[in-house]
Short mmCIF file of C-alpha atoms and ligand atoms in Angstrom, two decimals:
data_model
loop_
_atom_site.label_atom_id
_atom_site.label_comp_id
_atom_site.label_asym_id
_atom_site.label_seq_id
_atom_site.Cartn_x
_atom_site.Cartn_y
_atom_site.Cartn_z
CA UNK A 1 -11.84 -26.71 11.16
CA UNK A 2 -13.40 -23.42 12.16
CA UNK A 3 -12.82 -21.53 8.95
CA UNK A 4 -15.42 -18.89 8.32
CA UNK A 5 -15.80 -19.35 4.60
CA UNK A 6 -18.52 -21.99 4.42
CA UNK A 7 -20.51 -21.41 7.53
CA UNK A 8 -22.45 -19.03 9.64
CA UNK A 9 -19.53 -18.08 11.84
CA UNK A 10 -17.54 -19.20 14.84
CA UNK A 11 -18.97 -19.88 18.30
CA UNK A 12 -16.85 -20.61 21.39
CA UNK A 13 -18.98 -22.66 23.78
CA UNK A 14 -17.88 -23.06 27.41
CA UNK A 15 -19.50 -25.47 29.86
CA UNK A 16 -18.02 -27.80 32.44
CA UNK A 17 -20.49 -30.59 31.58
CA UNK A 18 -19.29 -32.82 28.82
CA UNK A 19 -22.74 -33.98 27.69
CA UNK A 20 -24.04 -30.44 27.31
CA UNK A 21 -20.93 -29.44 25.34
CA UNK A 22 -21.43 -32.33 22.96
CA UNK A 23 -25.09 -31.59 22.33
CA UNK A 24 -24.70 -27.83 21.88
CA UNK A 25 -21.79 -28.36 19.57
CA UNK A 26 -23.71 -30.85 17.47
CA UNK A 27 -26.68 -28.55 17.30
CA UNK A 28 -24.54 -25.61 16.11
CA UNK A 29 -22.61 -27.67 13.60
CA UNK A 30 -25.77 -29.10 12.09
CA UNK A 31 -26.93 -25.54 11.48
CA UNK A 32 -23.61 -24.82 9.74
CA UNK A 33 -21.92 -22.86 12.54
CA UNK A 34 -18.33 -23.59 13.42
CA UNK A 35 -18.06 -24.46 17.11
CA UNK A 36 -15.21 -25.00 19.52
CA UNK A 37 -16.07 -26.19 22.99
CA UNK A 38 -14.10 -25.72 26.19
CA UNK A 39 -14.51 -27.22 29.65
CA UNK A 40 -12.71 -24.31 31.28
CA UNK A 41 -13.18 -20.60 30.69
CA UNK A 42 -9.46 -19.94 30.96
CA UNK A 43 -8.73 -22.16 27.95
CA UNK A 44 -11.18 -20.26 25.78
CA UNK A 45 -9.87 -16.92 26.97
CA UNK A 46 -6.33 -17.76 25.89
CA UNK A 47 -7.51 -17.93 22.28
CA UNK A 48 -9.39 -14.67 22.23
CA UNK A 49 -7.83 -11.60 20.60
CA UNK A 50 -8.95 -8.24 19.30
CA UNK A 51 -9.44 -9.88 15.89
CA UNK A 52 -11.50 -12.78 17.24
CA UNK A 53 -13.93 -13.48 14.39
CA UNK A 54 -16.69 -15.06 16.50
CA UNK A 55 -18.85 -14.90 19.60
CA UNK A 56 -18.74 -16.47 23.07
CA UNK A 57 -21.49 -18.58 24.57
CA UNK A 58 -20.83 -19.61 28.16
CA UNK A 59 -22.41 -21.28 31.14
CA UNK A 60 -22.36 -19.10 34.25
CA UNK A 61 -21.81 -21.59 37.05
CA UNK A 62 -18.51 -23.35 36.57
CA UNK A 63 -15.60 -24.32 38.80
CA UNK A 64 -12.63 -21.98 38.44
CA UNK A 65 -13.37 -18.89 36.37
CA UNK A 66 -17.14 -18.56 36.08
CA UNK A 67 -19.17 -17.12 33.21
CA UNK A 68 -19.40 -13.60 34.64
CA UNK A 69 -15.64 -13.40 35.19
CA UNK A 70 -15.06 -14.74 31.69
CA UNK A 71 -17.38 -12.10 30.29
CA UNK A 72 -15.42 -9.33 32.02
CA UNK A 73 -12.13 -10.77 30.81
CA UNK A 74 -13.37 -11.02 27.21
CA UNK A 75 -14.64 -7.44 27.28
CA UNK A 76 -11.27 -6.33 28.57
CA UNK A 77 -9.72 -7.78 25.41
CA UNK A 78 -12.37 -6.36 23.10
CA UNK A 79 -15.62 -4.83 24.38
CA UNK A 80 -17.16 -5.57 20.98
CA UNK A 81 -17.07 -9.36 21.30
CA UNK A 82 -20.63 -10.48 22.08
CA UNK A 83 -20.83 -12.77 25.11
CA UNK A 84 -24.03 -14.75 25.68
CA UNK A 85 -24.51 -16.30 29.12
CA UNK A 86 -26.46 -19.41 30.00
CA UNK A 87 -28.17 -18.91 33.36
CA UNK A 88 -30.04 -21.26 35.67
CA UNK A 89 -33.79 -21.38 35.24
CA UNK A 90 -35.50 -18.65 37.25
CA UNK A 91 -32.30 -16.93 38.27
CA UNK A 92 -33.51 -13.50 37.24
CA UNK A 93 -31.03 -11.76 39.53
CA UNK A 94 -28.10 -13.39 37.79
CA UNK A 95 -29.47 -12.59 34.34
CA UNK A 96 -29.99 -8.95 35.21
CA UNK A 97 -26.52 -8.66 36.66
CA UNK A 98 -24.99 -10.19 33.53
CA UNK A 99 -26.82 -7.80 31.24
CA UNK A 100 -25.84 -4.85 33.37
CA UNK A 101 -22.21 -5.95 33.21
CA UNK A 102 -22.41 -5.82 29.43
CA UNK A 103 -23.41 -9.34 28.35
CA UNK A 104 -24.88 -9.37 24.86
CA UNK A 105 -27.79 -11.62 25.89
CA UNK A 106 -28.64 -14.56 28.12
CA UNK A 107 -30.46 -17.84 27.69
CA UNK A 108 -32.19 -19.75 30.45
CA UNK A 109 -31.62 -23.41 31.16
CA UNK A 110 -32.98 -25.72 29.91
CA UNK A 111 -32.85 -24.20 26.45
CA UNK A 112 -34.30 -25.09 23.10
CA UNK A 113 -31.67 -25.68 20.38
CA UNK A 114 -33.47 -23.12 18.23
CA UNK A 115 -33.02 -20.43 20.87
CA UNK A 116 -29.25 -20.96 20.76
CA UNK A 117 -29.12 -20.80 16.97
CA UNK A 118 -31.14 -17.62 16.91
CA UNK A 119 -29.05 -15.76 19.45
CA UNK A 120 -25.80 -17.00 17.88
CA UNK A 121 -26.89 -15.74 14.47
CA UNK A 122 -27.73 -12.28 15.81
CA UNK A 123 -24.55 -11.99 17.86
CA UNK A 124 -22.39 -13.06 14.93
CA UNK A 125 -24.01 -10.54 12.65
CA UNK A 126 -23.13 -7.82 15.13
CA UNK A 127 -19.56 -9.06 15.41
CA UNK A 128 -19.15 -9.09 11.63
CA UNK A 129 -20.37 -5.50 11.38
CA UNK A 130 -17.88 -4.37 14.00
CA UNK A 131 -14.99 -6.10 12.23
CA UNK A 132 -16.04 -4.76 8.80
CA UNK A 133 -16.17 -1.23 10.16
CA UNK A 134 -12.74 -1.56 11.68
CA UNK A 135 -11.38 -2.81 8.38
CA UNK A 136 -12.90 0.20 6.64
CA UNK A 137 -11.36 2.62 9.10
CA UNK A 138 -8.02 0.89 8.65
CA UNK A 139 -8.32 1.44 4.91
CA UNK A 140 -9.00 5.12 5.42
CA UNK A 141 -5.97 5.48 7.66
CA UNK A 142 -3.91 3.64 5.04
CA UNK A 143 -5.16 6.01 2.34
CA UNK A 144 -4.14 9.05 4.35
CA UNK A 145 -0.76 7.51 5.00
CA UNK A 146 -0.40 6.93 1.26
CA UNK A 147 -1.14 10.57 0.47
CA UNK A 148 1.62 11.69 2.82
CA UNK A 149 4.19 9.30 1.37
CA UNK A 150 3.33 9.54 -2.29
CA UNK A 151 2.56 13.17 -2.91
CA UNK A 152 0.49 14.20 -5.92
CA UNK A 153 -3.14 14.74 -6.81
CA UNK A 154 -2.97 14.67 -10.60
CA UNK A 155 -5.42 12.23 -12.22
CA UNK A 156 -2.48 9.94 -13.02
CA UNK A 157 -1.31 9.84 -9.41
CA UNK A 158 -4.81 9.36 -8.09
CA UNK A 159 -5.28 6.38 -10.41
CA UNK A 160 -1.93 4.98 -9.30
CA UNK A 161 -2.84 5.32 -5.63
CA UNK A 162 -6.14 3.53 -6.18
CA UNK A 163 -4.22 0.62 -7.70
CA UNK A 164 -1.74 0.58 -4.84
CA UNK A 165 -4.53 0.40 -2.25
CA UNK A 166 -6.11 -2.46 -4.20
CA UNK A 167 -3.11 -4.67 -4.69
CA UNK A 168 -1.00 -3.86 -1.62
CA UNK A 169 -2.72 -6.42 0.65
CA UNK A 170 -2.30 -9.26 -1.86
CA UNK A 171 0.79 -11.41 -2.53
CA UNK A 172 0.75 -10.63 -6.27
CA UNK A 173 4.18 -9.89 -7.77
CA UNK A 174 4.35 -6.29 -8.90
CA UNK A 175 6.60 -4.80 -11.56
CA UNK A 176 7.04 -1.02 -11.43
CA UNK A 177 8.07 0.62 -14.67
CA UNK A 178 9.09 4.26 -14.81
CA UNK A 179 11.90 6.63 -15.71
CA UNK A 180 14.63 7.37 -13.22
CA UNK A 181 13.51 9.43 -10.22
CA UNK A 182 9.76 8.95 -10.76
CA UNK A 183 9.27 7.36 -7.33
CA UNK A 184 9.45 3.61 -7.96
CA UNK A 185 11.09 2.95 -4.62
CA UNK A 186 8.52 5.14 -2.87
CA UNK A 187 5.75 3.06 -4.47
CA UNK A 188 7.48 -0.21 -3.53
CA UNK A 189 7.59 0.89 0.11
CA UNK A 190 3.94 1.94 0.00
CA UNK A 191 2.99 -1.52 -1.27
CA UNK A 192 4.80 -2.98 1.73
CA UNK A 193 3.43 -0.51 4.29
CA UNK A 194 -0.15 -1.05 3.16
CA UNK A 195 0.13 -4.83 3.39
CA UNK A 196 -0.17 -7.21 6.35
CA UNK A 197 3.61 -7.66 5.95
CA UNK A 198 4.25 -4.11 7.17
CA UNK A 199 5.65 -5.42 10.45
CA UNK A 200 8.18 -7.62 8.65
CA UNK A 201 11.29 -6.76 6.60
CA UNK A 202 11.32 -4.58 3.52
CA UNK A 203 14.51 -5.62 1.77
CA UNK A 204 15.72 -3.54 -1.19
CA UNK A 205 18.36 -4.89 -3.53
CA UNK A 206 19.76 -2.93 -6.45
CA UNK A 207 20.60 -5.47 -9.12
CA UNK A 208 22.78 -2.95 -10.97
CA UNK A 209 25.01 -2.47 -7.94
CA UNK A 210 25.98 -6.14 -7.42
CA UNK A 211 29.09 -7.35 -9.25
CA UNK A 212 27.83 -10.07 -11.66
CA UNK A 213 30.13 -12.72 -10.22
CA UNK A 214 28.61 -12.16 -6.75
CA UNK A 215 24.98 -11.86 -7.80
CA UNK A 216 24.17 -15.51 -7.27
CA UNK A 217 25.65 -15.72 -3.79
CA UNK A 218 24.05 -12.39 -2.87
CA UNK A 219 20.58 -13.65 -3.83
CA UNK A 220 20.70 -17.31 -2.89
CA UNK A 221 23.49 -17.39 -0.29
CA UNK A 222 26.45 -19.73 -0.17
CA UNK A 223 27.86 -22.54 1.95
CA UNK A 224 31.23 -22.33 3.63
CA UNK A 225 34.01 -22.99 1.12
CA UNK A 226 31.72 -22.62 -1.89
CA UNK A 227 34.40 -20.48 -3.51
CA UNK A 228 37.71 -18.91 -2.60
CA UNK A 229 37.10 -16.45 0.20
CA UNK A 230 33.78 -17.98 1.29
CA UNK A 231 34.98 -18.49 4.84
CA UNK A 232 31.53 -18.62 6.39
CA UNK A 233 28.12 -19.69 5.15
CA UNK A 234 26.09 -16.70 4.00
CA UNK A 235 22.33 -16.30 3.98
CA UNK A 236 21.06 -14.92 0.65
CA UNK A 237 18.70 -11.97 0.25
CA UNK A 238 15.78 -14.17 -0.78
CA UNK A 239 15.96 -15.95 2.54
CA UNK A 240 16.59 -12.76 4.50
CA UNK A 241 13.31 -11.32 3.17
CA UNK A 242 11.32 -14.19 4.73
CA UNK A 243 7.77 -13.16 5.53
CA UNK A 244 8.34 -9.65 4.18
CA UNK A 245 8.76 -7.85 0.87
CA UNK A 246 11.76 -8.19 -1.44
CA UNK A 247 12.33 -5.19 -3.71
CA UNK A 248 14.53 -5.98 -6.72
CA UNK A 249 15.52 -2.66 -8.26
CA UNK A 250 16.83 -2.31 -11.84
CA UNK A 251 15.89 -5.87 -12.61
CA UNK A 252 17.06 -5.60 -16.25
CA UNK A 253 20.63 -5.19 -14.97
CA UNK A 254 20.63 -8.68 -13.47
CA UNK A 255 22.91 -11.08 -15.38
CA UNK A 256 20.81 -13.38 -17.62
CA UNK A 257 22.12 -16.54 -16.02
CA UNK A 258 21.10 -15.30 -12.58
CA UNK A 259 17.67 -14.33 -13.99
CA UNK A 260 17.18 -18.00 -14.89
CA UNK A 261 18.04 -19.11 -11.38
CA UNK A 262 15.81 -16.44 -9.87
CA UNK A 263 12.91 -17.69 -12.00
CA UNK A 264 13.46 -21.24 -10.78
CA UNK A 265 13.60 -20.07 -7.15
CA UNK A 266 10.33 -18.16 -7.60
CA UNK A 267 8.59 -21.13 -9.19
CA UNK A 268 9.79 -23.69 -6.63
CA UNK A 269 9.67 -21.27 -3.70
CA UNK A 270 13.05 -22.52 -2.58
CA UNK A 271 16.69 -21.55 -3.00
CA UNK A 272 19.82 -23.61 -3.47
CA UNK A 273 22.76 -21.76 -1.91
CA UNK A 274 25.97 -21.72 -3.96
CA UNK A 275 27.96 -24.84 -3.08
CA UNK A 276 25.01 -26.41 -1.29
CA UNK A 277 22.94 -29.42 -2.17
CA UNK A 278 19.85 -29.01 0.00
CA UNK A 279 17.31 -26.41 -1.19
CA UNK A 280 15.81 -24.17 1.48
CA UNK A 281 12.23 -22.85 1.43
CA UNK A 282 11.64 -19.11 0.93
CA UNK A 283 8.52 -16.98 1.29
CA UNK A 284 8.29 -13.28 0.42
CA UNK A 285 6.31 -10.80 -1.64
CA UNK A 286 8.22 -9.68 -4.69
CA UNK A 287 8.20 -6.14 -6.03
CA UNK A 288 10.60 -5.30 -8.83
CA UNK A 289 11.41 -2.17 -10.78
CA UNK A 290 12.71 -1.29 -14.22
CA UNK A 291 13.50 2.12 -15.63
CA UNK A 292 13.38 0.94 -19.22
CA UNK A 293 10.49 -0.51 -21.17
CA UNK A 294 10.46 -4.26 -20.33
CA UNK A 295 9.39 -5.22 -23.87
CA UNK A 296 12.38 -3.41 -25.24
CA UNK A 297 14.64 -5.03 -22.66
CA UNK A 298 13.31 -8.45 -23.72
CA UNK A 299 13.86 -7.61 -27.40
CA UNK A 300 17.43 -6.55 -26.62
CA UNK A 301 18.09 -9.74 -24.67
CA UNK A 302 18.51 -7.97 -21.32
CA UNK A 303 15.45 -9.50 -19.69
CA UNK A 304 14.21 -13.08 -19.91
CA UNK A 305 10.63 -13.16 -21.16
CA UNK A 306 9.69 -16.04 -18.84
CA UNK A 307 11.01 -14.13 -15.82
CA UNK A 308 9.16 -11.01 -16.96
CA UNK A 309 5.83 -12.87 -16.90
CA UNK A 310 6.56 -14.21 -13.44
CA UNK A 311 7.50 -10.73 -12.11
CA UNK A 312 4.61 -8.80 -13.63
CA UNK A 313 1.43 -10.35 -12.30
CA UNK A 314 0.60 -6.69 -11.89
CA UNK A 315 2.52 -4.06 -13.86
CA UNK A 316 2.30 -0.45 -12.71
CA UNK A 317 3.55 2.42 -14.84
CA UNK A 318 4.81 5.42 -12.87
CA UNK A 319 4.28 8.50 -15.05
CA UNK A 320 7.18 10.92 -15.64
CA UNK A 321 6.94 14.31 -13.94
CA UNK A 322 6.59 16.23 -17.21
CA UNK A 323 3.25 14.50 -17.79
CA UNK A 324 1.78 15.62 -14.51
CA UNK A 325 2.46 19.32 -14.28
CA UNK A 326 -0.38 19.59 -11.80
CA UNK A 327 1.75 17.85 -9.16
CA UNK A 328 4.76 20.07 -9.68
CA UNK A 329 3.90 23.13 -7.55
CA UNK A 330 2.80 20.91 -4.67
CA UNK A 331 5.94 18.77 -4.80
CA UNK A 332 8.20 21.77 -5.16
CA UNK A 333 6.77 23.62 -2.18
CA UNK A 334 6.89 20.43 -0.11
CA UNK A 335 10.56 19.82 -0.93
CA UNK A 336 11.31 23.51 -0.41
CA UNK A 337 9.71 23.43 3.03
CA UNK A 338 11.66 20.34 4.00
CA UNK A 339 14.93 21.79 2.71
CA UNK A 340 14.29 25.07 4.51
CA UNK A 341 13.80 23.26 7.80
CA UNK A 342 16.75 20.88 7.24
CA UNK A 343 19.13 23.75 6.49
CA UNK A 344 17.35 26.12 8.86
CA UNK A 345 16.84 28.78 6.19
CA UNK A 346 14.21 31.40 5.58
CA UNK A 347 12.88 30.74 2.11
CA UNK A 348 10.47 32.99 0.28
CA UNK A 349 8.04 31.26 -2.05
CA UNK A 350 9.07 31.28 -5.72
CA UNK A 351 7.54 33.88 -8.04
CA UNK A 352 5.07 32.81 -10.72
CA UNK A 353 7.73 33.41 -13.36
CA UNK A 354 10.00 30.85 -11.73
CA UNK A 355 7.16 28.35 -11.37
CA UNK A 356 6.33 28.83 -15.04
CA UNK A 357 9.93 28.02 -15.95
CA UNK A 358 9.67 24.85 -13.85
CA UNK A 359 6.55 23.84 -15.73
CA UNK A 360 8.27 24.22 -19.08
CA UNK A 361 11.27 22.13 -18.06
CA UNK A 362 11.53 18.56 -19.40
CA UNK A 363 12.59 16.97 -16.04
CA UNK A 364 14.67 14.03 -17.29
CA UNK A 365 15.54 13.28 -13.64
CA UNK A 366 11.89 13.57 -12.61
CA UNK A 367 10.99 14.02 -8.93
CA UNK A 368 14.56 13.46 -7.78
CA UNK A 369 15.71 16.34 -10.00
CA UNK A 370 12.96 18.55 -8.61
CA UNK A 371 13.94 17.66 -5.06
CA UNK A 372 17.58 18.53 -5.75
CA UNK A 373 16.55 21.82 -7.28
CA UNK A 374 14.45 22.66 -4.23
CA UNK A 375 17.50 22.06 -2.04
CA UNK A 376 19.68 24.30 -4.18
CA UNK A 377 16.90 26.89 -4.16
CA UNK A 378 16.76 26.84 -0.37
CA UNK A 379 20.54 27.24 -0.11
CA UNK A 380 21.04 29.82 -2.84
CA UNK A 381 21.39 33.51 -2.14
CA UNK A 382 19.72 34.32 -5.49
CA UNK A 383 17.36 31.37 -5.92
CA UNK A 384 15.33 32.87 -8.76
CA UNK A 385 18.48 33.02 -10.86
CA UNK A 386 19.05 29.27 -10.63
CA UNK A 387 19.38 27.71 -14.05
CA UNK A 388 17.67 24.46 -14.92
CA UNK A 389 19.93 22.23 -16.99
CA UNK A 390 19.24 22.72 -20.68
CA UNK A 391 17.35 25.91 -20.01
CA UNK A 392 18.36 29.48 -19.27
CA UNK A 393 17.32 30.84 -15.89
CA UNK A 394 15.36 33.71 -17.32
CA UNK A 395 12.44 32.91 -19.56
CA UNK A 396 13.10 32.93 -23.27
CA UNK A 397 10.85 34.07 -26.07
CA UNK A 398 9.08 37.27 -26.81
CA UNK A 399 7.63 37.54 -23.34
CA UNK A 400 11.05 37.92 -21.78
CA UNK A 401 12.13 40.99 -23.62
CA UNK A 402 11.09 44.01 -21.66
CA UNK A 403 7.59 42.68 -20.96
CA UNK A 404 5.81 43.52 -17.73
CA UNK A 405 5.32 40.78 -15.14
CA UNK A 406 1.61 40.55 -15.98
CA UNK A 407 2.43 40.06 -19.65
CA UNK A 408 4.97 37.40 -18.88
CA UNK A 409 2.60 35.53 -16.60
CA UNK A 410 -0.03 35.60 -19.33
CA UNK A 411 2.46 34.31 -21.81
CA UNK A 412 3.23 31.33 -19.58
CA UNK A 413 -0.39 30.75 -18.77
CA UNK A 414 -1.12 30.55 -22.47
CA UNK A 415 1.80 28.16 -22.95
CA UNK A 416 0.63 25.87 -20.13
CA UNK A 417 -2.91 25.68 -21.50
CA UNK A 418 -1.67 25.13 -25.03
CA UNK A 419 0.63 22.31 -23.89
CA UNK A 420 -2.16 20.64 -21.93
CA UNK A 421 -4.51 20.73 -24.94
CA UNK A 422 -1.82 19.25 -27.13
CA UNK A 423 -0.94 16.57 -24.58
CA UNK A 424 -4.56 15.47 -24.27
CA UNK A 425 -5.08 15.74 -28.03
CA UNK A 426 -7.98 18.12 -27.63
CA UNK A 427 -9.79 16.07 -24.93
CA UNK A 428 -11.12 19.08 -23.05
CA UNK A 429 -12.42 17.08 -20.12
CA UNK A 430 -8.88 15.81 -19.44
CA UNK A 431 -7.50 19.33 -19.82
CA UNK A 432 -10.02 20.69 -17.32
CA UNK A 433 -9.17 17.98 -14.87
CA UNK A 434 -5.42 18.41 -15.19
CA UNK A 435 -5.49 22.17 -14.82
CA UNK A 436 -8.20 22.13 -12.18
CA UNK A 437 -10.17 24.84 -13.96
CA UNK A 438 -13.93 25.29 -14.31
CA UNK A 439 -15.02 24.84 -17.94
CA UNK A 440 -16.13 28.46 -18.22
CA UNK A 441 -12.81 29.85 -17.04
CA UNK A 442 -10.95 27.65 -19.48
CA UNK A 443 -13.18 28.75 -22.38
CA UNK A 444 -12.63 32.38 -21.48
CA UNK A 445 -8.89 31.96 -21.28
CA UNK A 446 -8.75 30.07 -24.58
CA UNK A 447 -10.72 32.83 -26.26
CA UNK A 448 -8.48 35.48 -24.71
CA UNK A 449 -5.29 33.70 -25.76
CA UNK A 450 -6.65 32.77 -29.18
CA UNK A 451 -6.40 29.03 -28.60
CA UNK A 452 -8.59 26.36 -30.17
CA UNK A 453 -9.07 22.70 -29.26
CA UNK A 454 -6.30 21.84 -31.66
CA UNK A 455 -4.02 23.94 -29.45
CA UNK A 456 -3.32 26.28 -32.33
CA UNK A 457 -4.36 29.92 -32.61
CA UNK A 458 -7.82 30.36 -34.08
CA UNK A 459 -7.62 31.34 -37.76
N1 ATP B 1 5.24 11.27 -5.33
C1 ATP B 1 6.28 11.55 -4.52
N2 ATP B 1 6.08 12.17 -3.35
C2 ATP B 1 7.10 12.47 -2.54
N3 ATP B 1 8.39 12.19 -2.82
C3 ATP B 1 8.67 11.57 -3.98
C4 ATP B 1 7.62 11.21 -4.88
N4 ATP B 1 8.17 10.61 -5.95
C5 ATP B 1 9.50 10.59 -5.74
N5 ATP B 1 9.81 11.16 -4.55
C6 ATP B 1 11.18 11.37 -4.02
O1 ATP B 1 12.03 11.53 -5.14
C7 ATP B 1 13.23 10.79 -4.98
C8 ATP B 1 13.33 9.73 -6.07
O2 ATP B 1 12.36 8.73 -5.85
P1 ATP B 1 12.71 7.16 -5.98
O3 ATP B 1 14.05 6.87 -5.43
O4 ATP B 1 11.57 6.39 -5.46
O5 ATP B 1 12.77 7.06 -7.58
P2 ATP B 1 13.06 5.79 -8.50
O6 ATP B 1 11.98 5.71 -9.50
O7 ATP B 1 13.30 4.61 -7.65
O8 ATP B 1 14.40 6.24 -9.25
P3 ATP B 1 15.59 5.33 -9.88
O9 ATP B 1 15.02 4.66 -11.09
O10 ATP B 1 16.63 6.33 -10.24
O11 ATP B 1 16.02 4.38 -8.82
C9 ATP B 1 13.18 10.22 -3.60
O12 ATP B 1 13.85 11.09 -2.73
C10 ATP B 1 11.71 10.18 -3.26
O13 ATP B 1 11.51 10.29 -1.89
MG1 MG B 2 15.07 3.57 -7.31
#
């Protein structure tokens, strides 16, 4: 009725005279404004909120709450809602008082229809600007929040965060694919927190942790007596997530038969509890996660292809830690700081040699493994001697044998640059970005270490 899509905007018009209401409303609607008219100011006021997408046009002299009182009440809700007052002809005193009290403008009676349209158009433009700016500021706050939750400034993480900000406010189903410990659950929560659903439930369900014979009842619920031991009716997770976000973790561990039922529930937007015969409507945003390649899971018969398409309106890949070495020092010092304060320990920052060893590690457990290491580091009496699984604590190779610290650091620096060149297959722009080095510095270091774009020593 007063949707904003196809018109010039929404005007609330308040006047105690029915004939005037009808004519103003007709005039506004003919010019493609949406108009709601009210005989009493109080009725209009009840519908006004901080997000009110329109403007208020009101007569001043009315029984009950008059126009000036209404204007004050509206400004108390949101001082940025334009209020235009209609004053009696020649009542300059009233007009001046209204303007001083913060009215956006006034029109004198009797008024020309054109005058109303003109002032409504201007006031609505102002209102739209205010709301747009607020939206923008909200986005900035959301972006800062995202940086604190999902730490990392590597190009890969920055690209991922841009995507999160873009799709979080939508209802699109998102499938997160990444190795164990890469932060899939962190991303799922960010998608929820940056959406209008943030005030509702975030419900996480690990499909690998539900016994297969209970999966159906867990998801869709059951009626009393549906099976032995079902003493009470039980509300399923799909229903419990109503209005919020449902996070289905390790989706490829869900029994195939249940996958089929989940697909049907998603398509029909309703669930049939086990032992029931009346479907119940469900509404939630679905985020799911897999730590294996979904195509492979489909090929191996662990994931239904039709369900996969329904889950992955948007598919986000979360890169493994070993591919974003740039994030590692930041994450490690963050986790170290947190561990130090949790365990109330003094922790000295790791030496470059230790950091270099971290950078060479393969990190099969990704960020979770790094976090655990930081905790052990904070608790250990000889943290630098901590061994990474599959790697000796002290650096291997020629640099380790009796070399000075400076020599060892250079050795690792060379290794890091060489690895980056190899990883980006000689794309120097990507290497510069990942390492955060100016081009000249990188060229100098490559020359010094005898590295070429192929990552091999110069002949
Ligand atoms: N970018 C990040 N910034 C801060 N903390 C992170 C980040 N990525 C992961 N973590 C932390 O690392 C741990 C593992 O993350 P999470 O549980 O989200 O991984 P996952 O991909 O869901 O792993 P799994 O597949 O094993 O369930 C958590 O403690 C999480 O808080
Ligand atoms: Mg997880």
